[in-house]
PDB file of C-alpha atoms in Angstrom:
ATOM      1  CA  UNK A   1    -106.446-196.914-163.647  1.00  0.00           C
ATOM      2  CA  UNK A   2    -109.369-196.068-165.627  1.00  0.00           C
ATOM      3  CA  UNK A   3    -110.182-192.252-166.916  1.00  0.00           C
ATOM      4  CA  UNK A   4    -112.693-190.869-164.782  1.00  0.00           C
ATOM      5  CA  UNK A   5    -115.781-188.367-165.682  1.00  0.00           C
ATOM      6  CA  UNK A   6    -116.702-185.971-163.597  1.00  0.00           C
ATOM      7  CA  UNK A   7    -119.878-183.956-163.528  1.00  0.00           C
ATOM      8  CA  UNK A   8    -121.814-181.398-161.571  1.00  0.00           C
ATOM      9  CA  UNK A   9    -125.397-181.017-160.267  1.00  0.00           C
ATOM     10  CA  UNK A  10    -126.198-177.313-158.371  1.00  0.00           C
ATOM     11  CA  UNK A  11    -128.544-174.205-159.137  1.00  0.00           C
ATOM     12  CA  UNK A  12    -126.829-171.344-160.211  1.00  0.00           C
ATOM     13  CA  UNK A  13    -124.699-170.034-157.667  1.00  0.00           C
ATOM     14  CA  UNK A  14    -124.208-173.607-156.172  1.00  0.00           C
ATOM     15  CA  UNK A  15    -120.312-173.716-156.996  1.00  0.00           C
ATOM     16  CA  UNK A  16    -120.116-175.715-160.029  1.00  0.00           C
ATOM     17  CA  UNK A  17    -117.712-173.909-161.698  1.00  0.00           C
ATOM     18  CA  UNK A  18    -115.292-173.259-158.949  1.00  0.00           C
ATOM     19  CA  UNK A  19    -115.640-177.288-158.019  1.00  0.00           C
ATOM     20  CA  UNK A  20    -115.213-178.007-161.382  1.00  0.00           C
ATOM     21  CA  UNK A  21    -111.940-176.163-161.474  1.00  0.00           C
ATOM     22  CA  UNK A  22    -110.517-177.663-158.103  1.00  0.00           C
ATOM     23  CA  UNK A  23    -111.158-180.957-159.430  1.00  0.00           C
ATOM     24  CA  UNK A  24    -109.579-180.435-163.187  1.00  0.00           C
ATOM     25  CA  UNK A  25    -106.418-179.264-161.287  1.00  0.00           C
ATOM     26  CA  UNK A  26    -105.974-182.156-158.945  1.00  0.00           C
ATOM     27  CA  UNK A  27    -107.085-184.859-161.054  1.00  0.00           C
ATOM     28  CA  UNK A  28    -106.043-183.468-163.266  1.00  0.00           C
ATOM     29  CA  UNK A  29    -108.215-183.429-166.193  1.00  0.00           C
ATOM     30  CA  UNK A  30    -109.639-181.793-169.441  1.00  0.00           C
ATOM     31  CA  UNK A  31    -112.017-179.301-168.410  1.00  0.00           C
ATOM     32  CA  UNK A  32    -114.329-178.360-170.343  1.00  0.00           C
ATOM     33  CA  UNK A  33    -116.750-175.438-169.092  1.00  0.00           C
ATOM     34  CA  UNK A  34    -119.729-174.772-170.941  1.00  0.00           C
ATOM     35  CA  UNK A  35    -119.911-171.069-170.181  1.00  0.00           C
ATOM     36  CA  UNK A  36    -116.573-170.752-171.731  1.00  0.00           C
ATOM     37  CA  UNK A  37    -118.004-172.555-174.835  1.00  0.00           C
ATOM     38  CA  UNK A  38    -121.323-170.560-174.711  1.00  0.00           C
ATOM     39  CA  UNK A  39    -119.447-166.909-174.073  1.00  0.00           C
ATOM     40  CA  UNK A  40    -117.268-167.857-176.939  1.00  0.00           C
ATOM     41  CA  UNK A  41    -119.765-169.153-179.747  1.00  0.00           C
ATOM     42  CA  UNK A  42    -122.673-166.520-178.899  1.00  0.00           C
ATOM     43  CA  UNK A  43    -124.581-163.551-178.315  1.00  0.00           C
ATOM     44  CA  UNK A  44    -125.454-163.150-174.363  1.00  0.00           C
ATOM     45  CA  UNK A  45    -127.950-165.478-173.232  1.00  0.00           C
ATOM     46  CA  UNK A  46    -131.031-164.049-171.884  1.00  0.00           C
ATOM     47  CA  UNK A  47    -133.818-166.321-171.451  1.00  0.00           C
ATOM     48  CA  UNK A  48    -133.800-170.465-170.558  1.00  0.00           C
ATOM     49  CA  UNK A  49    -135.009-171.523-174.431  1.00  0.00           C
ATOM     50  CA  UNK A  50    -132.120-169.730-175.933  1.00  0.00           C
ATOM     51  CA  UNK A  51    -129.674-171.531-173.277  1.00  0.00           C
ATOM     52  CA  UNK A  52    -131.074-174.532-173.617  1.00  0.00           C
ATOM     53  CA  UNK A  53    -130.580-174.336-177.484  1.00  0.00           C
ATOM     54  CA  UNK A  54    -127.364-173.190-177.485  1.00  0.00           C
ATOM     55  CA  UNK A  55    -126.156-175.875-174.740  1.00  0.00           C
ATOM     56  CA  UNK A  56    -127.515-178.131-177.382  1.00  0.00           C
ATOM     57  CA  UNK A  57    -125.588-177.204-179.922  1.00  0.00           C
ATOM     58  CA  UNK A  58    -122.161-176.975-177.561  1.00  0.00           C
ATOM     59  CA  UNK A  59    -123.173-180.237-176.543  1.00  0.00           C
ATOM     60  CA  UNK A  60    -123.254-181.989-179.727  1.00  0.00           C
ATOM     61  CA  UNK A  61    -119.379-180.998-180.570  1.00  0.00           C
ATOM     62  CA  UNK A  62    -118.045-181.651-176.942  1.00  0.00           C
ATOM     63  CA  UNK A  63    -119.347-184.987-176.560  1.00  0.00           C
ATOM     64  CA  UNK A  64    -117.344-186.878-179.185  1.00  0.00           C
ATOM     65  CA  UNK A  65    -113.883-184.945-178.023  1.00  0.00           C
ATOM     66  CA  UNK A  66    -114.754-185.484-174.583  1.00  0.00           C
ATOM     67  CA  UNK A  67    -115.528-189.924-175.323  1.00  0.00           C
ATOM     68  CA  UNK A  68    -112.354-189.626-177.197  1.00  0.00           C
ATOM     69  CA  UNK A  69    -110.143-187.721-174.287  1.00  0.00           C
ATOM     70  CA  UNK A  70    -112.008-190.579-171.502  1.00  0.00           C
ATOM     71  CA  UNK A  71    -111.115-193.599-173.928  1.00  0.00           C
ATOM     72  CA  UNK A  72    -107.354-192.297-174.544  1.00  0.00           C
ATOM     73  CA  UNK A  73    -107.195-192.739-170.731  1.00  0.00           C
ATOM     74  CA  UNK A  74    -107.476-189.366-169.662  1.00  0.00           C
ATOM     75  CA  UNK A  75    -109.884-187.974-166.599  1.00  0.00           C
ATOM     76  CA  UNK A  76    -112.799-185.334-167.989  1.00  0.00           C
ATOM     77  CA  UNK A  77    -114.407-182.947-165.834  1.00  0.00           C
ATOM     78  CA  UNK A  78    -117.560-181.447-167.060  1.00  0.00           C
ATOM     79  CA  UNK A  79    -118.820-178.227-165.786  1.00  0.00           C
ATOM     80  CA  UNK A  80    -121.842-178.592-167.122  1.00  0.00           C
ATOM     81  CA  UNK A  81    -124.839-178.573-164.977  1.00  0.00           C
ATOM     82  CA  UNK A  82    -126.422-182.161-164.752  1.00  0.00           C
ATOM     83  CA  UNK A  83    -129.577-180.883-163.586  1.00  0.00           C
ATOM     84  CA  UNK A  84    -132.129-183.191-165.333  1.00  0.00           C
ATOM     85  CA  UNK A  85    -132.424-186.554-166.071  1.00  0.00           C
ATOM     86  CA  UNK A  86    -131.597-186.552-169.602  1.00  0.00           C
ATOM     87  CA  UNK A  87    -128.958-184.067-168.897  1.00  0.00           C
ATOM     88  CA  UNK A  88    -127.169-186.897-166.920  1.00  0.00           C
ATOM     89  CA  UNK A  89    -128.094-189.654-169.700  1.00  0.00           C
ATOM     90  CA  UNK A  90    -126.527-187.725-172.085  1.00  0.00           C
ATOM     91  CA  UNK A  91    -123.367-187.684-169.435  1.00  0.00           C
ATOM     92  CA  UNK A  92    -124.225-191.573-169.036  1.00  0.00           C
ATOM     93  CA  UNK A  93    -123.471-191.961-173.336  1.00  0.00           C
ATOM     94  CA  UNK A  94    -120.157-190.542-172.549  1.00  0.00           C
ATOM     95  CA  UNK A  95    -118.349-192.370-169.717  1.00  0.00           C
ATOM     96  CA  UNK A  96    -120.112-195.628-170.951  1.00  0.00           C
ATOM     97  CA  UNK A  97    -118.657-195.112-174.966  1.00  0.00           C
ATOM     98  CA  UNK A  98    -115.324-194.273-173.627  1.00  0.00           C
ATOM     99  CA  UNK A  99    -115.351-197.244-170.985  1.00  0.00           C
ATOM    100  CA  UNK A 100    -114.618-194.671-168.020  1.00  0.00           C
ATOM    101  CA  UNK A 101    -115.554-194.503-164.625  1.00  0.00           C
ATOM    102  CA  UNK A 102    -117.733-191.742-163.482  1.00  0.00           C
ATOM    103  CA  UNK A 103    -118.376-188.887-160.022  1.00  0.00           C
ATOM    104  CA  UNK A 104    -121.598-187.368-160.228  1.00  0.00           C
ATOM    105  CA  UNK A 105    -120.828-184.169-157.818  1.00  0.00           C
ATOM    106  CA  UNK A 106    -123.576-182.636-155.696  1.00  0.00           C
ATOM    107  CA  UNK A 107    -123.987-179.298-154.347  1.00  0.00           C
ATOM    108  CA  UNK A 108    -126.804-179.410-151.966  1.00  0.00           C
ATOM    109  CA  UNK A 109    -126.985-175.203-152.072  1.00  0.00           C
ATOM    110  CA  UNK A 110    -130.356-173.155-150.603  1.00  0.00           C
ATOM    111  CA  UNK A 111    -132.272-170.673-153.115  1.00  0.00           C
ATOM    112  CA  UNK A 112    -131.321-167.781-151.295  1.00  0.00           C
ATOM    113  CA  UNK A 113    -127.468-168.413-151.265  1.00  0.00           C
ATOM    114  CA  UNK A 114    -127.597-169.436-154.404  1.00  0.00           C
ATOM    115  CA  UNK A 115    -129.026-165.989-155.629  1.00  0.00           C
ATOM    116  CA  UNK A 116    -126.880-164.285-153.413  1.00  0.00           C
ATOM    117  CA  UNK A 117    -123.889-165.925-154.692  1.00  0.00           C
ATOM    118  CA  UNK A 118    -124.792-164.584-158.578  1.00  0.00           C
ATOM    119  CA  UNK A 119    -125.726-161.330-157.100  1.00  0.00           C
ATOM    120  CA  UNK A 120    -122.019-160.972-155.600  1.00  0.00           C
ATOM    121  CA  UNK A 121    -120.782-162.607-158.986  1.00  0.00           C
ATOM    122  CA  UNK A 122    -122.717-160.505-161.028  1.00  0.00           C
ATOM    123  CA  UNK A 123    -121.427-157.473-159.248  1.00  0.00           C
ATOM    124  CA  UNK A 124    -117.478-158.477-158.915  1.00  0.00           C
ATOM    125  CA  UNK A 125    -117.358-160.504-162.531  1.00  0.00           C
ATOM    126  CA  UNK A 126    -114.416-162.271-161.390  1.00  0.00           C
ATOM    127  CA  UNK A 127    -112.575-163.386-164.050  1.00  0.00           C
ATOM    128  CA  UNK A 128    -113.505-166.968-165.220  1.00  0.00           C
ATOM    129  CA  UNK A 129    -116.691-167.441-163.087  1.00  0.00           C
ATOM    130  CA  UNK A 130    -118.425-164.631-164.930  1.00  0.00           C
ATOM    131  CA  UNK A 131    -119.816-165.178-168.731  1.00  0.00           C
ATOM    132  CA  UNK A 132    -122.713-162.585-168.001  1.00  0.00           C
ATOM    133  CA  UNK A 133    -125.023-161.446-165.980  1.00  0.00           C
ATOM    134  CA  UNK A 134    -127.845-163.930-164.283  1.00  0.00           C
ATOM    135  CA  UNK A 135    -130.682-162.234-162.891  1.00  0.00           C
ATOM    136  CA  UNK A 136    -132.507-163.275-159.746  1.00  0.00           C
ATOM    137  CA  UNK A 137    -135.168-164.046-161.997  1.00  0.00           C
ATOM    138  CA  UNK A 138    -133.448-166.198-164.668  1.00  0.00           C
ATOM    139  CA  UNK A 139    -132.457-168.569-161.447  1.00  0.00           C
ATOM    140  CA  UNK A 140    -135.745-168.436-160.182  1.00  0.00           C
ATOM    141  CA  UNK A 141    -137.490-169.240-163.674  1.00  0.00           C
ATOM    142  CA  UNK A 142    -134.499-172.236-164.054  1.00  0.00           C
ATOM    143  CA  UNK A 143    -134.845-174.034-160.315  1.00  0.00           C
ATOM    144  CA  UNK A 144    -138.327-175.554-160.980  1.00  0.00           C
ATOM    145  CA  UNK A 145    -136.934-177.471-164.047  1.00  0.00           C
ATOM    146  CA  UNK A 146    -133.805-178.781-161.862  1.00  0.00           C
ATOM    147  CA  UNK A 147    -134.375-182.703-160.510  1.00  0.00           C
ATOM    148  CA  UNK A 148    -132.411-184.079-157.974  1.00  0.00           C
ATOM    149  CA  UNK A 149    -130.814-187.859-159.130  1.00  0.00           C
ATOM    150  CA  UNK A 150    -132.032-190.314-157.646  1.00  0.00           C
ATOM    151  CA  UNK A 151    -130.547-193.754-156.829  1.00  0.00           C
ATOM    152  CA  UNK A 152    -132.347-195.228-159.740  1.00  0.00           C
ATOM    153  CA  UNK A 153    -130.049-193.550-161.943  1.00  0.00           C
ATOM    154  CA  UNK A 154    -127.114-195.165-160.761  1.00  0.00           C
ATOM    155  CA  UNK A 155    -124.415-192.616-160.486  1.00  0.00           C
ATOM    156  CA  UNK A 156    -121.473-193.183-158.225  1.00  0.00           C
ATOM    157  CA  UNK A 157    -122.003-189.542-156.342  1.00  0.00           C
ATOM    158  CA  UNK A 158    -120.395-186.879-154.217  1.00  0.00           C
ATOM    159  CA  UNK A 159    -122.111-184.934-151.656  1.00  0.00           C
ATOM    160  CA  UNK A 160    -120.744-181.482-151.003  1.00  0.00           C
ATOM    161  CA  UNK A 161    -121.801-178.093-149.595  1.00  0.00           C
ATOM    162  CA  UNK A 162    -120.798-175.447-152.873  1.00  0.00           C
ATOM    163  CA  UNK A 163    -118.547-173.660-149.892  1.00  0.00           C
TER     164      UNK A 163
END
């Protein structure tokens, strides 16, 4: 059997990380989380440029431990939110280097219970869900630049509700 990569699309709030931690356990798999890598390696993130920077740079050093893991035969889950097109071609490099399979994971999630879900989080912090606060705005400013996949893109995917 082949390694598998999975990977998440969802707003903030959707679930990701919680899905992302059922499937690592039951796989099982690597995870690797970028909040975890992001809390670790810097400052709090405030604003969508200096996210999207620092994802970059996280980004740059998972991707050739995370091929390697998928071509030694072992199942990846990213939590990683595959919100854009060329966030899921950079996913795409991945599973295709290694020769893996791939489960694109969506969390079909509305605004609102997505912002009430990082309201809750925000206010309870529970332990390995929360790397820092994520105001109402900061979702609101980051769900225009989210775009569903599409069939064109070709992923193998997995509808699900974030519950």
């Amino acid at each position: 059997m082949r390694a598998t990569l999975h990977f998440v699309f969802g707003k903030p709030g959707a679930g990701k990380t919680r899905l992302a931690r059922e499937l690592a356990g039951r796989t099982p798999a690597v995870l690797f989380c970028e909040d975890e890598w992001l809390a670790a390696l810097n400052d709090p993130i405030t604003s969508l440029p200096a996210y999207l920077a620092a994802s970059r740079r996280a980004r740059a050093v998972i991707a050739p431990m995370a091929t390697r893991i998928l071509a030694l035969g072992t199942s990846v889950v990213f939590d990683f939110a595959a919100n854009t097109v060329e966030g899921r071609a950079w996913v795409r490099s991945i599973f295709e280097a290694a020769g893996a399979d791939h489960v694109l994971h969506v969390l079909e999630v509305s605004d609102e219970e997505c912002k009430r879900r990082v309201r809750e989080r925000n206010a309870t912090r529970p332990a390995g869900l929360y790397f820092g606060d994520v105001s109402d705005a900061l979702v609101e400013a980051v769900i225009p630049h989210i775009v569903p996949p599409s069939t064109a893109e070709g992923f193998t995917v997995s509808l699900g509700s974030g519950a």
